[in-house]
Amino acid sequence: MKDIKEISAGLVITATVIVGILGLYTAACAKVETLGQQYDKADQMYAAQTAQAFYPAPKK
């Protein structure tokens, strides 16, 4: 029984550490979100330009 208790205690500690890391990661992501939005806009513009370059709009 002692082994099971030690293993479960280890799992609890591991879970706590993971949750803590996820919390820090989420906080960091919230701060970086505006930067991410800027990158998304740049990505969308680049994708649109690339699509036009490879697949030009049909001429009317």
mmCIF file of the C-alpha atoms, coordinates in Angstrom:
data_MODEL
# 
_entry.id   MODEL 
# 
loop_
_atom_site.group_PDB 
_atom_site.id 
_atom_site.type_symbol 
_atom_site.label_atom_id 
_atom_site.label_alt_id 
_atom_site.label_comp_id 
_atom_site.label_asym_id 
_atom_site.label_entity_id 
_atom_site.label_seq_id 
_atom_site.pdbx_PDB_ins_code 
_atom_site.Cartn_x 
_atom_site.Cartn_y 
_atom_site.Cartn_z 
_atom_site.occupancy 
_atom_site.B_iso_or_equiv 
_atom_site.pdbx_formal_charge 
_atom_site.auth_seq_id 
_atom_site.auth_comp_id 
_atom_site.auth_asym_id 
_atom_site.auth_atom_id 
_atom_site.pdbx_PDB_model_num 
ATOM 1  C CA . MET A 1 1  ? 0.000   0.000  0.000   1.00 0.00 ? 1  MET A CA 1 
ATOM 2  C CA . LYS A 1 2  ? 2.919   2.330  0.720   1.00 0.00 ? 2  LYS A CA 1 
ATOM 3  C CA . ASP A 1 3  ? 3.998   2.255  -2.930  1.00 0.00 ? 3  ASP A CA 1 
ATOM 4  C CA . ILE A 1 4  ? 0.536   3.312  -4.127  1.00 0.00 ? 4  ILE A CA 1 
ATOM 5  C CA . LYS A 1 5  ? 0.499   6.263  -1.701  1.00 0.00 ? 5  LYS A CA 1 
ATOM 6  C CA . GLU A 1 6  ? 3.950   7.393  -2.840  1.00 0.00 ? 6  GLU A CA 1 
ATOM 7  C CA . ILE A 1 7  ? 2.961   7.105  -6.495  1.00 0.00 ? 7  ILE A CA 1 
ATOM 8  C CA . SER A 1 8  ? -0.280  9.034  -5.970  1.00 0.00 ? 8  SER A CA 1 
ATOM 9  C CA . ALA A 1 9  ? 1.580   11.744 -4.035  1.00 0.00 ? 9  ALA A CA 1 
ATOM 10 C CA . GLY A 1 10 ? 4.046   12.011 -6.902  1.00 0.00 ? 10 GLY A CA 1 
ATOM 11 C CA . LEU A 1 11 ? 1.181   12.293 -9.396  1.00 0.00 ? 11 LEU A CA 1 
ATOM 12 C CA . VAL A 1 12 ? -0.469  15.043 -7.315  1.00 0.00 ? 12 VAL A CA 1 
ATOM 13 C CA . ILE A 1 13 ? 2.796   17.009 -7.198  1.00 0.00 ? 13 ILE A CA 1 
ATOM 14 C CA . THR A 1 14 ? 3.327   16.511 -10.942 1.00 0.00 ? 14 THR A CA 1 
ATOM 15 C CA . ALA A 1 15 ? -0.244  17.637 -11.690 1.00 0.00 ? 15 ALA A CA 1 
ATOM 16 C CA . THR A 1 16 ? 0.219   20.729 -9.506  1.00 0.00 ? 16 THR A CA 1 
ATOM 17 C CA . VAL A 1 17 ? 3.438   21.639 -11.319 1.00 0.00 ? 17 VAL A CA 1 
ATOM 18 C CA . ILE A 1 18 ? 1.777   21.140 -14.726 1.00 0.00 ? 18 ILE A CA 1 
ATOM 19 C CA . VAL A 1 19 ? -1.198  23.316 -13.726 1.00 0.00 ? 19 VAL A CA 1 
ATOM 20 C CA . GLY A 1 20 ? 1.200   26.000 -12.476 1.00 0.00 ? 20 GLY A CA 1 
ATOM 21 C CA . ILE A 1 21 ? 3.157   25.967 -15.732 1.00 0.00 ? 21 ILE A CA 1 
ATOM 22 C CA . LEU A 1 22 ? -0.085  26.138 -17.729 1.00 0.00 ? 22 LEU A CA 1 
ATOM 23 C CA . GLY A 1 23 ? -1.191  29.105 -15.608 1.00 0.00 ? 23 GLY A CA 1 
ATOM 24 C CA . LEU A 1 24 ? 2.054   30.979 -16.276 1.00 0.00 ? 24 LEU A CA 1 
ATOM 25 C CA . TYR A 1 25 ? 1.827   30.069 -19.964 1.00 0.00 ? 25 TYR A CA 1 
ATOM 26 C CA . THR A 1 26 ? -1.748  31.385 -20.135 1.00 0.00 ? 26 THR A CA 1 
ATOM 27 C CA . ALA A 1 27 ? -0.720  34.646 -18.438 1.00 0.00 ? 27 ALA A CA 1 
ATOM 28 C CA . ALA A 1 28 ? 2.182   35.039 -20.872 1.00 0.00 ? 28 ALA A CA 1 
ATOM 29 C CA . CYS A 1 29 ? -0.138  34.310 -23.809 1.00 0.00 ? 29 CYS A CA 1 
ATOM 30 C CA . ALA A 1 30 ? -2.578  36.991 -22.644 1.00 0.00 ? 30 ALA A CA 1 
ATOM 31 C CA . LYS A 1 31 ? 0.245   39.564 -22.735 1.00 0.00 ? 31 LYS A CA 1 
ATOM 32 C CA . VAL A 1 32 ? 1.519   38.335 -26.105 1.00 0.00 ? 32 VAL A CA 1 
ATOM 33 C CA . GLU A 1 33 ? -1.993  38.189 -27.574 1.00 0.00 ? 33 GLU A CA 1 
ATOM 34 C CA . THR A 1 34 ? -1.808  41.644 -29.183 1.00 0.00 ? 34 THR A CA 1 
ATOM 35 C CA . LEU A 1 35 ? 1.504   40.689 -30.801 1.00 0.00 ? 35 LEU A CA 1 
ATOM 36 C CA . GLY A 1 36 ? -0.086  37.446 -31.991 1.00 0.00 ? 36 GLY A CA 1 
ATOM 37 C CA . GLN A 1 37 ? -2.975  39.373 -33.526 1.00 0.00 ? 37 GLN A CA 1 
ATOM 38 C CA . GLN A 1 38 ? -0.475  41.519 -35.442 1.00 0.00 ? 38 GLN A CA 1 
ATOM 39 C CA . TYR A 1 39 ? 1.247   38.375 -36.710 1.00 0.00 ? 39 TYR A CA 1 
ATOM 40 C CA . ASP A 1 40 ? -2.134  36.907 -37.714 1.00 0.00 ? 40 ASP A CA 1 
ATOM 41 C CA . LYS A 1 41 ? -2.941  40.008 -39.760 1.00 0.00 ? 41 LYS A CA 1 
ATOM 42 C CA . ALA A 1 42 ? 0.466   39.849 -41.441 1.00 0.00 ? 42 ALA A CA 1 
ATOM 43 C CA . ASP A 1 43 ? -0.064  36.130 -42.123 1.00 0.00 ? 43 ASP A CA 1 
ATOM 44 C CA . GLN A 1 44 ? -3.476  36.739 -43.668 1.00 0.00 ? 44 GLN A CA 1 
ATOM 45 C CA . MET A 1 45 ? -2.127  39.536 -45.879 1.00 0.00 ? 45 MET A CA 1 
ATOM 46 C CA . TYR A 1 46 ? 0.801   37.362 -46.951 1.00 0.00 ? 46 TYR A CA 1 
ATOM 47 C CA . ALA A 1 47 ? -1.515  34.426 -47.664 1.00 0.00 ? 47 ALA A CA 1 
ATOM 48 C CA . ALA A 1 48 ? -3.785  36.646 -49.769 1.00 0.00 ? 48 ALA A CA 1 
ATOM 49 C CA . GLN A 1 49 ? -0.812  38.017 -51.747 1.00 0.00 ? 49 GLN A CA 1 
ATOM 50 C CA . THR A 1 50 ? 0.620   34.538 -52.265 1.00 0.00 ? 50 THR A CA 1 
ATOM 51 C CA . ALA A 1 51 ? -2.742  33.184 -53.386 1.00 0.00 ? 51 ALA A CA 1 
ATOM 52 C CA . GLN A 1 52 ? -3.067  36.017 -55.925 1.00 0.00 ? 52 GLN A CA 1 
ATOM 53 C CA . ALA A 1 53 ? 0.465   35.378 -57.171 1.00 0.00 ? 53 ALA A CA 1 
ATOM 54 C CA . PHE A 1 54 ? -0.115  31.650 -57.714 1.00 0.00 ? 54 PHE A CA 1 
ATOM 55 C CA . TYR A 1 55 ? -3.784  31.805 -58.683 1.00 0.00 ? 55 TYR A CA 1 
ATOM 56 C CA . PRO A 1 56 ? -4.425  35.148 -60.391 1.00 0.00 ? 56 PRO A CA 1 
ATOM 57 C CA . ALA A 1 57 ? -8.039  36.274 -60.491 1.00 0.00 ? 57 ALA A CA 1 
ATOM 58 C CA . PRO A 1 58 ? -9.695  35.433 -63.814 1.00 0.00 ? 58 PRO A CA 1 
ATOM 59 C CA . LYS A 1 59 ? -9.644  38.409 -66.160 1.00 0.00 ? 59 LYS A CA 1 
ATOM 60 C CA . LYS A 1 60 ? -13.078 39.684 -67.161 1.00 0.00 ? 60 LYS A CA 1 
# 
